[in-house]
PDB file of C-alpha atoms in Angstrom:
ATOM      1  CA  MET A   1       0.092   0.020   0.087  1.00 39.00           C
ATOM      2  CA  SER A   2       1.260   3.248  -1.128  1.00 43.00           C
ATOM      3  CA  LYS A   3       1.613   6.452   1.299  1.00 45.00           C
ATOM      4  CA  HIS A   4      -1.168   7.993  -0.054  1.00 44.00           C
ATOM      5  CA  GLN A   5      -3.524   4.883   0.066  1.00 45.00           C
ATOM      6  CA  ILE A   6      -2.436   4.685   3.556  1.00 42.00           C
ATOM      7  CA  ILE A   7      -3.301   8.318   4.208  1.00 44.00           C
ATOM      8  CA  ALA A   8      -6.628   8.193   2.168  1.00 48.00           C
ATOM      9  CA  ASP A   9      -7.548   4.844   4.110  1.00 51.00           C
ATOM     10  CA  GLY A  10      -7.814   6.972   7.306  1.00 55.00           C
ATOM     11  CA  THR A  11      -7.169   4.195   9.478  1.00 72.00           C
ATOM     12  CA  SER A  12      -3.549   4.805  10.394  1.00 90.00           C
ATOM     13  CA  LEU A  13      -2.441   7.535  12.860  1.00 94.00           C
ATOM     14  CA  HIS A  14      -1.208   9.248   9.899  1.00 94.00           C
ATOM     15  CA  GLY A  15      -4.711   9.500   8.130  1.00 93.00           C
ATOM     16  CA  ARG A  16      -6.737   9.896  11.316  1.00 95.00           C
ATOM     17  CA  SER A  17      -4.603  12.853  12.173  1.00 96.00           C
ATOM     18  CA  ILE A  18      -5.027  14.338   8.653  1.00 96.00           C
ATOM     19  CA  ARG A  19      -8.874  13.874   9.058  1.00 95.00           C
ATOM     20  CA  ALA A  20      -9.008  15.116  12.470  1.00 95.00           C
ATOM     21  CA  ALA A  21      -7.170  18.372  11.351  1.00 95.00           C
ATOM     22  CA  LEU A  22      -9.663  18.960   8.512  1.00 94.00           C
ATOM     23  CA  ASP A  23     -12.470  18.664  11.086  1.00 94.00           C
ATOM     24  CA  LEU A  24     -11.175  21.144  13.291  1.00 94.00           C
ATOM     25  CA  LEU A  25     -10.423  23.567  10.386  1.00 91.00           C
ATOM     26  CA  GLU A  26     -13.880  23.074   9.085  1.00 88.00           C
ATOM     27  CA  GLU A  27     -14.926  24.036  12.813  1.00 87.00           C
ATOM     28  CA  SER A  28     -12.537  27.113  13.119  1.00 80.00           C
ATOM     29  CA  GLN A  29     -12.490  28.043   9.427  1.00 74.00           C
ATOM     30  CA  SER A  30      -9.635  30.184   8.945  1.00 76.00           C
ATOM     31  CA  ARG A  31      -7.581  29.297  12.159  1.00 85.00           C
ATOM     32  CA  ARG A  32      -4.891  26.532  11.953  1.00 90.00           C
ATOM     33  CA  PRO A  33      -5.426  23.691  14.454  1.00 92.00           C
ATOM     34  CA  THR A  34      -2.658  23.130  16.896  1.00 93.00           C
ATOM     35  CA  MET A  35      -0.887  19.790  17.430  1.00 95.00           C
ATOM     36  CA  ALA A  36      -2.394  19.563  20.864  1.00 95.00           C
ATOM     37  CA  GLU A  37      -5.664  19.971  19.481  1.00 95.00           C
ATOM     38  CA  ILE A  38      -5.455  17.330  16.849  1.00 96.00           C
ATOM     39  CA  ALA A  39      -3.860  14.948  19.327  1.00 96.00           C
ATOM     40  CA  GLU A  40      -6.781  15.473  21.638  1.00 95.00           C
ATOM     41  CA  LEU A  41      -9.325  14.807  18.756  1.00 95.00           C
ATOM     42  CA  VAL A  42      -7.453  11.730  17.611  1.00 95.00           C
ATOM     43  CA  GLY A  43      -7.026  10.342  21.269  1.00 95.00           C
ATOM     44  CA  VAL A  44      -3.338  10.139  21.341  1.00 95.00           C
ATOM     45  CA  PRO A  45      -0.498  11.792  23.287  1.00 94.00           C
ATOM     46  CA  ALA A  46       0.874  14.822  21.561  1.00 93.00           C
ATOM     47  CA  LYS A  47       4.263  13.200  21.509  1.00 93.00           C
ATOM     48  CA  ASP A  48       3.202  10.448  19.569  1.00 94.00           C
ATOM     49  CA  LEU A  49       1.915  12.852  16.825  1.00 94.00           C
ATOM     50  CA  HIS A  50       5.193  14.453  16.758  1.00 93.00           C
ATOM     51  CA  ARG A  51       6.988  11.262  15.810  1.00 94.00           C
ATOM     52  CA  ILE A  52       4.968  11.654  12.475  1.00 94.00           C
ATOM     53  CA  PHE A  53       4.474  15.279  11.948  1.00 96.00           C
ATOM     54  CA  PRO A  54       7.115  17.867  13.236  1.00 94.00           C
ATOM     55  CA  ASP A  55       4.223  20.660  13.700  1.00 94.00           C
ATOM     56  CA  ASP A  56       0.761  21.625  12.832  1.00 93.00           C
ATOM     57  CA  ARG A  57       1.647  22.979   9.310  1.00 94.00           C
ATOM     58  CA  SER A  58       2.995  19.657   8.225  1.00 96.00           C
ATOM     59  CA  VAL A  59      -0.137  18.072   9.123  1.00 96.00           C
ATOM     60  CA  LEU A  60      -1.934  20.388   6.601  1.00 96.00           C
ATOM     61  CA  VAL A  61       0.387  19.969   4.041  1.00 96.00           C
ATOM     62  CA  ALA A  62      -0.024  16.347   3.993  1.00 96.00           C
ATOM     63  CA  ALA A  63      -3.866  16.902   3.837  1.00 95.00           C
ATOM     64  CA  ALA A  64      -3.385  19.098   1.046  1.00 95.00           C
ATOM     65  CA  GLU A  65      -0.964  16.920  -0.850  1.00 96.00           C
ATOM     66  CA  GLN A  66      -3.596  13.885  -0.535  1.00 94.00           C
ATOM     67  CA  ALA A  67      -6.302  16.128  -1.925  1.00 94.00           C
ATOM     68  CA  LEU A  68      -4.203  17.218  -4.935  1.00 95.00           C
ATOM     69  CA  VAL A  69      -3.023  13.843  -5.676  1.00 95.00           C
ATOM     70  CA  TRP A  70      -6.757  12.850  -5.738  1.00 94.00           C
ATOM     71  CA  LEU A  71      -7.608  15.621  -7.936  1.00 95.00           C
ATOM     72  CA  ILE A  72      -4.831  15.133 -10.387  1.00 95.00           C
ATOM     73  CA  ASP A  73      -5.550  11.323 -10.609  1.00 95.00           C
ATOM     74  CA  SER A  74      -9.148  11.931 -11.381  1.00 95.00           C
ATOM     75  CA  SER A  75      -8.360  14.526 -13.894  1.00 94.00           C
ATOM     76  CA  VAL A  76      -6.185  12.524 -15.746  1.00 93.00           C
ATOM     77  CA  LYS A  77      -8.673   9.738 -16.046  1.00 95.00           C
ATOM     78  CA  ALA A  78     -11.588  12.181 -16.628  1.00 94.00           C
ATOM     79  CA  VAL A  79      -9.617  13.482 -19.908  1.00 93.00           C
ATOM     80  CA  VAL A  80      -8.663   9.981 -21.098  1.00 92.00           C
ATOM     81  CA  GLN A  81     -12.369   8.842 -21.244  1.00 94.00           C
ATOM     82  CA  VAL A  82     -13.120  11.699 -23.415  1.00 94.00           C
ATOM     83  CA  ASP A  83     -12.946  11.535 -27.195  1.00 93.00           C
ATOM     84  CA  PRO A  84      -9.124  12.639 -28.064  1.00 90.00           C
ATOM     85  CA  ASP A  85     -10.299  14.611 -30.704  1.00 90.00           C
ATOM     86  CA  ASP A  86     -12.671  16.710 -28.905  1.00 93.00           C
ATOM     87  CA  SER A  87     -10.325  19.078 -26.985  1.00 92.00           C
ATOM     88  CA  VAL A  88     -13.040  21.153 -25.807  1.00 92.00           C
ATOM     89  CA  ALA A  89     -14.872  18.243 -24.268  1.00 94.00           C
ATOM     90  CA  GLN A  90     -11.771  17.341 -22.624  1.00 95.00           C
ATOM     91  CA  PHE A  91     -11.361  20.756 -21.044  1.00 95.00           C
ATOM     92  CA  ILE A  92     -14.895  20.706 -19.669  1.00 96.00           C
ATOM     93  CA  ALA A  93     -14.158  17.199 -18.351  1.00 96.00           C
ATOM     94  CA  LEU A  94     -11.416  18.678 -16.357  1.00 96.00           C
ATOM     95  CA  GLY A  95     -13.554  21.548 -14.851  1.00 96.00           C
ATOM     96  CA  GLU A  96     -16.237  18.961 -14.048  1.00 97.00           C
ATOM     97  CA  THR A  97     -13.867  16.892 -12.210  1.00 97.00           C
ATOM     98  CA  TYR A  98     -12.780  19.865 -10.181  1.00 96.00           C
ATOM     99  CA  ILE A  99     -16.592  20.648  -9.291  1.00 96.00           C
ATOM    100  CA  ASP A 100     -16.979  17.170  -8.213  1.00 95.00           C
ATOM    101  CA  TRP A 101     -13.849  16.955  -6.005  1.00 95.00           C
ATOM    102  CA  ALA A 102     -14.865  20.388  -4.500  1.00 94.00           C
ATOM    103  CA  SER A 103     -18.328  19.123  -3.816  1.00 93.00           C
ATOM    104  CA  ALA A 104     -17.073  16.053  -1.960  1.00 92.00           C
ATOM    105  CA  ASN A 105     -14.405  17.630  -0.271  1.00 92.00           C
ATOM    106  CA  PRO A 106     -15.279  21.094   1.081  1.00 92.00           C
ATOM    107  CA  SER A 107     -12.583  20.958   3.833  1.00 92.00           C
ATOM    108  CA  GLN A 108      -9.821  20.341   1.521  1.00 93.00           C
ATOM    109  CA  PHE A 109     -10.983  22.999  -1.120  1.00 94.00           C
ATOM    110  CA  ARG A 110     -10.935  25.568   1.774  1.00 92.00           C
ATOM    111  CA  LEU A 111      -7.554  24.578   2.974  1.00 93.00           C
ATOM    112  CA  LEU A 112      -6.142  24.916  -0.381  1.00 93.00           C
ATOM    113  CA  GLN A 113      -7.962  28.304  -1.019  1.00 92.00           C
ATOM    114  CA  ASP A 114      -7.123  29.964   1.977  1.00 90.00           C
ATOM    115  CA  GLU A 115      -3.687  31.248   2.185  1.00 90.00           C
ATOM    116  CA  ARG A 116      -4.271  32.437   5.950  1.00 89.00           C
ATOM    117  CA  VAL A 117      -4.248  28.821   6.698  1.00 91.00           C
ATOM    118  CA  LEU A 118      -1.818  27.227   4.218  1.00 92.00           C
ATOM    119  CA  ASN A 119      -0.007  29.001   1.076  1.00 93.00           C
ATOM    120  CA  ALA A 120       0.019  25.943  -1.050  1.00 92.00           C
ATOM    121  CA  LYS A 121       1.685  27.597  -4.158  1.00 92.00           C
ATOM    122  CA  ALA A 122       4.590  28.769  -1.873  1.00 93.00           C
ATOM    123  CA  THR A 123       5.042  25.096  -0.579  1.00 94.00           C
ATOM    124  CA  PRO A 124       7.208  23.021  -2.996  1.00 93.00           C
ATOM    125  CA  GLN A 125       5.925  19.961  -2.093  1.00 93.00           C
ATOM    126  CA  LEU A 126       2.521  21.205  -3.111  1.00 95.00           C
ATOM    127  CA  SER A 127       3.154  23.546  -5.690  1.00 95.00           C
ATOM    128  CA  ARG A 128       4.552  20.753  -8.214  1.00 94.00           C
ATOM    129  CA  TYR A 129       0.959  19.278  -8.228  1.00 95.00           C
ATOM    130  CA  ILE A 130      -0.556  22.711  -8.733  1.00 94.00           C
ATOM    131  CA  ASP A 131       1.753  23.338 -11.477  1.00 94.00           C
ATOM    132  CA  SER A 132       0.844  19.883 -12.960  1.00 93.00           C
ATOM    133  CA  MET A 133      -2.800  20.818 -13.133  1.00 93.00           C
ATOM    134  CA  VAL A 134      -2.119  24.222 -14.826  1.00 94.00           C
ATOM    135  CA  ASP A 135       0.237  22.456 -17.357  1.00 95.00           C
ATOM    136  CA  LEU A 136      -2.634  19.997 -17.996  1.00 94.00           C
ATOM    137  CA  MET A 137      -5.142  22.683 -18.723  1.00 95.00           C
ATOM    138  CA  ILE A 138      -2.673  24.632 -21.054  1.00 96.00           C
ATOM    139  CA  ARG A 139      -1.856  21.515 -23.006  1.00 95.00           C
ATOM    140  CA  THR A 140      -5.688  20.674 -23.430  1.00 94.00           C
ATOM    141  CA  LEU A 141      -6.089  24.214 -24.822  1.00 95.00           C
ATOM    142  CA  GLU A 142      -3.259  24.037 -27.045  1.00 95.00           C
ATOM    143  CA  ARG A 143      -4.783  21.064 -28.664  1.00 93.00           C
ATOM    144  CA  ALA A 144      -8.000  22.841 -29.142  1.00 92.00           C
ATOM    145  CA  ARG A 145      -6.124  25.851 -30.588  1.00 93.00           C
ATOM    146  CA  ASP A 146      -4.171  23.251 -33.049  1.00 94.00           C
ATOM    147  CA  ALA A 147      -7.559  21.702 -33.894  1.00 91.00           C
ATOM    148  CA  GLY A 148      -8.908  24.960 -34.983  1.00 90.00           C
ATOM    149  CA  ARG A 149     -11.294  25.390 -32.045  1.00 89.00           C
ATOM    150  CA  LEU A 150      -9.493  28.429 -30.822  1.00 90.00           C
ATOM    151  CA  LYS A 151      -7.755  31.555 -32.467  1.00 91.00           C
ATOM    152  CA  PRO A 152      -4.078  30.587 -33.853  1.00 92.00           C
ATOM    153  CA  ASP A 153      -3.060  33.534 -31.741  1.00 92.00           C
ATOM    154  CA  GLU A 154      -5.194  32.912 -28.704  1.00 93.00           C
ATOM    155  CA  ASN A 155      -3.459  33.864 -25.359  1.00 95.00           C
ATOM    156  CA  ILE A 156      -3.640  30.243 -23.912  1.00 96.00           C
ATOM    157  CA  PRO A 157      -1.966  30.945 -20.459  1.00 95.00           C
ATOM    158  CA  LEU A 158      -4.439  33.828 -19.767  1.00 95.00           C
ATOM    159  CA  MET A 159      -7.291  31.560 -21.189  1.00 94.00           C
ATOM    160  CA  ALA A 160      -6.057  29.034 -18.760  1.00 95.00           C
ATOM    161  CA  LEU A 161      -6.025  31.684 -15.948  1.00 95.00           C
ATOM    162  CA  SER A 162      -9.426  32.723 -16.628  1.00 95.00           C
ATOM    163  CA  SER A 163     -10.934  29.362 -16.722  1.00 95.00           C
ATOM    164  CA  HIS A 164      -9.138  28.146 -13.505  1.00 94.00           C
ATOM    165  CA  ALA A 165     -10.486  31.309 -11.793  1.00 95.00           C
ATOM    166  CA  PHE A 166     -14.146  30.578 -12.863  1.00 96.00           C
ATOM    167  CA  VAL A 167     -13.961  27.028 -11.629  1.00 96.00           C
ATOM    168  CA  ILE A 168     -12.676  28.111  -8.236  1.00 96.00           C
ATOM    169  CA  GLY A 169     -15.272  30.543  -7.991  1.00 96.00           C
ATOM    170  CA  LEU A 170     -17.910  27.944  -8.651  1.00 96.00           C
ATOM    171  CA  GLY A 171     -16.115  25.559  -6.183  1.00 95.00           C
ATOM    172  CA  ARG A 172     -16.426  28.276  -3.440  1.00 94.00           C
ATOM    173  CA  MET A 173     -20.166  28.848  -4.156  1.00 93.00           C
ATOM    174  CA  ILE A 174     -20.710  25.260  -3.976  1.00 92.00           C
ATOM    175  CA  VAL A 175     -18.790  25.009  -0.736  1.00 91.00           C
ATOM    176  CA  GLU A 176     -20.731  28.167   0.720  1.00 88.00           C
ATOM    177  CA  GLY A 177     -24.065  26.830  -0.318  1.00 86.00           C
ATOM    178  CA  ARG A 178     -24.715  30.136  -2.660  1.00 85.00           C
ATOM    179  CA  LEU A 179     -25.191  28.305  -5.915  1.00 80.00           C
ATOM    180  CA  HIS A 180     -29.052  27.745  -5.548  1.00 71.00           C
ATOM    181  CA  ASP A 181     -29.406  31.525  -4.975  1.00 74.00           C
ATOM    182  CA  THR A 182     -28.285  32.216  -8.642  1.00 70.00           C
ATOM    183  CA  LEU A 183     -30.728  29.952 -10.102  1.00 67.00           C
ATOM    184  CA  PRO A 184     -33.944  29.695  -7.736  1.00 65.00           C
ATOM    185  CA  ASP A 185     -36.120  28.217 -10.644  1.00 67.00           C
ATOM    186  CA  VAL A 186     -34.141  25.014 -10.446  1.00 62.00           C
ATOM    187  CA  PRO A 187     -34.250  23.888  -7.082  1.00 61.00           C
ATOM    188  CA  CYS A 188     -34.310  20.369  -7.827  1.00 65.00           C
ATOM    189  CA  PHE A 189     -30.871  20.464  -9.316  1.00 75.00           C
ATOM    190  CA  SER A 190     -27.810  19.981  -7.145  1.00 86.00           C
ATOM    191  CA  ALA A 191     -25.219  22.508  -6.582  1.00 88.00           C
ATOM    192  CA  ALA A 192     -22.658  20.408  -8.403  1.00 91.00           C
ATOM    193  CA  ARG A 193     -25.085  20.040 -11.546  1.00 91.00           C
ATOM    194  CA  ILE A 194     -25.800  23.999 -11.519  1.00 90.00           C
ATOM    195  CA  ALA A 195     -22.092  24.473 -11.304  1.00 94.00           C
ATOM    196  CA  LYS A 196     -21.565  22.079 -14.495  1.00 95.00           C
ATOM    197  CA  LEU A 197     -24.098  24.010 -16.443  1.00 92.00           C
ATOM    198  CA  ALA A 198     -22.264  27.217 -15.680  1.00 93.00           C
ATOM    199  CA  LEU A 199     -19.001  25.716 -16.595  1.00 96.00           C
ATOM    200  CA  ARG A 200     -20.311  24.377 -19.821  1.00 95.00           C
ATOM    201  CA  ASP A 201     -21.719  27.634 -20.828  1.00 94.00           C
ATOM    202  CA  PHE A 202     -18.537  29.539 -19.939  1.00 94.00           C
ATOM    203  CA  VAL A 203     -16.371  27.261 -21.829  1.00 94.00           C
ATOM    204  CA  HIS A 204     -18.537  27.107 -24.924  1.00 91.00           C
ATOM    205  CA  ARG A 205     -18.873  31.086 -24.924  1.00 90.00           C
ATOM    206  CA  ALA A 206     -15.206  31.350 -24.684  1.00 87.00           C
ATOM    207  CA  ALA A 207     -14.591  28.972 -27.415  1.00 84.00           C
ATOM    208  CA  ARG A 208     -17.163  30.516 -29.730  1.00 82.00           C
ATOM    209  CA  GLY A 209     -15.702  33.925 -28.956  1.00 72.00           C
ATOM    210  CA  SER A 210     -12.290  32.590 -29.665  1.00 67.00           C
ATOM    211  CA  VAL A 211     -12.912  31.410 -33.402  1.00 61.00           C
ATOM    212  CA  PRO A 212     -13.011  34.028 -36.142  1.00 55.00           C
ATOM    213  CA  VAL A 213     -16.613  34.183 -37.748  1.00 47.00           C
ATOM    214  CA  ARG A 214     -16.320  33.187 -41.374  1.00 50.00           C
ATOM    215  CA  GLY A 215     -19.332  33.182 -43.713  1.00 45.00           C
ATOM    216  CA  SER A 216     -22.474  31.900 -42.426  1.00 38.00           C
ATOM    217  CA  GLY A 217     -20.898  31.311 -38.931  1.00 41.00           C
ATOM    218  CA  ASN A 218     -20.564  27.590 -39.341  1.00 40.00           C
ATOM    219  CA  GLN A 219     -17.554  27.909 -36.775  1.00 39.00           C
ATOM    220  CA  ASN A 220     -19.780  27.866 -33.912  1.00 39.00           C
ATOM    221  CA  ILE A 221     -19.138  25.151 -31.569  1.00 36.00           C
ATOM    222  CA  PRO A 222     -22.298  23.368 -30.539  1.00 38.00           C
ATOM    223  CA  ALA A 223     -23.493  23.426 -26.949  1.00 37.00           C
TER     224      ALA A 223
END
């Protein structure tokens, strides 16, 4: 069993400590839990916890790493299940995977998005995963450009940034329970489903806007 499988299993002291830290973070929101608090919740002496983690920050780094490993693995799997010739659908699959992840893991989402608790981008152990996700987005957009779905001179890094910011915003609205306020006429839809509708609309509008209009407009990408 790999380190990440052991962590995800949650039965080892390592995994239980991560779960406890996330539970405490959920209660306190932006206050980092202390080692004493984590040890008390797990039910072990603090010295036992210190044998695994040097400090409270290292517990949160391990929790964030677990979340990022799961997210990247799921993203890659989602992309390969889509038609390799449909790069726009692949890009949507990336966003939908993030939405599903945020919906299922609100504590991990908050951890990675709140720099007051943990600056993931400034942590080398975590930044490599974040860079991998950005690279995957950029490669997918580059394939869309090369296939004629985007303008030849499209600013791919900027498009990746705006898309990333949009899907993080959707994730935050899901976690904060605010998505149903935006579409009150569809209360039967889950927050994740509403977010995916918004994501598809955003991506298709961006793709349409990027392709030069020629003749009768047959370059439009179907929704």
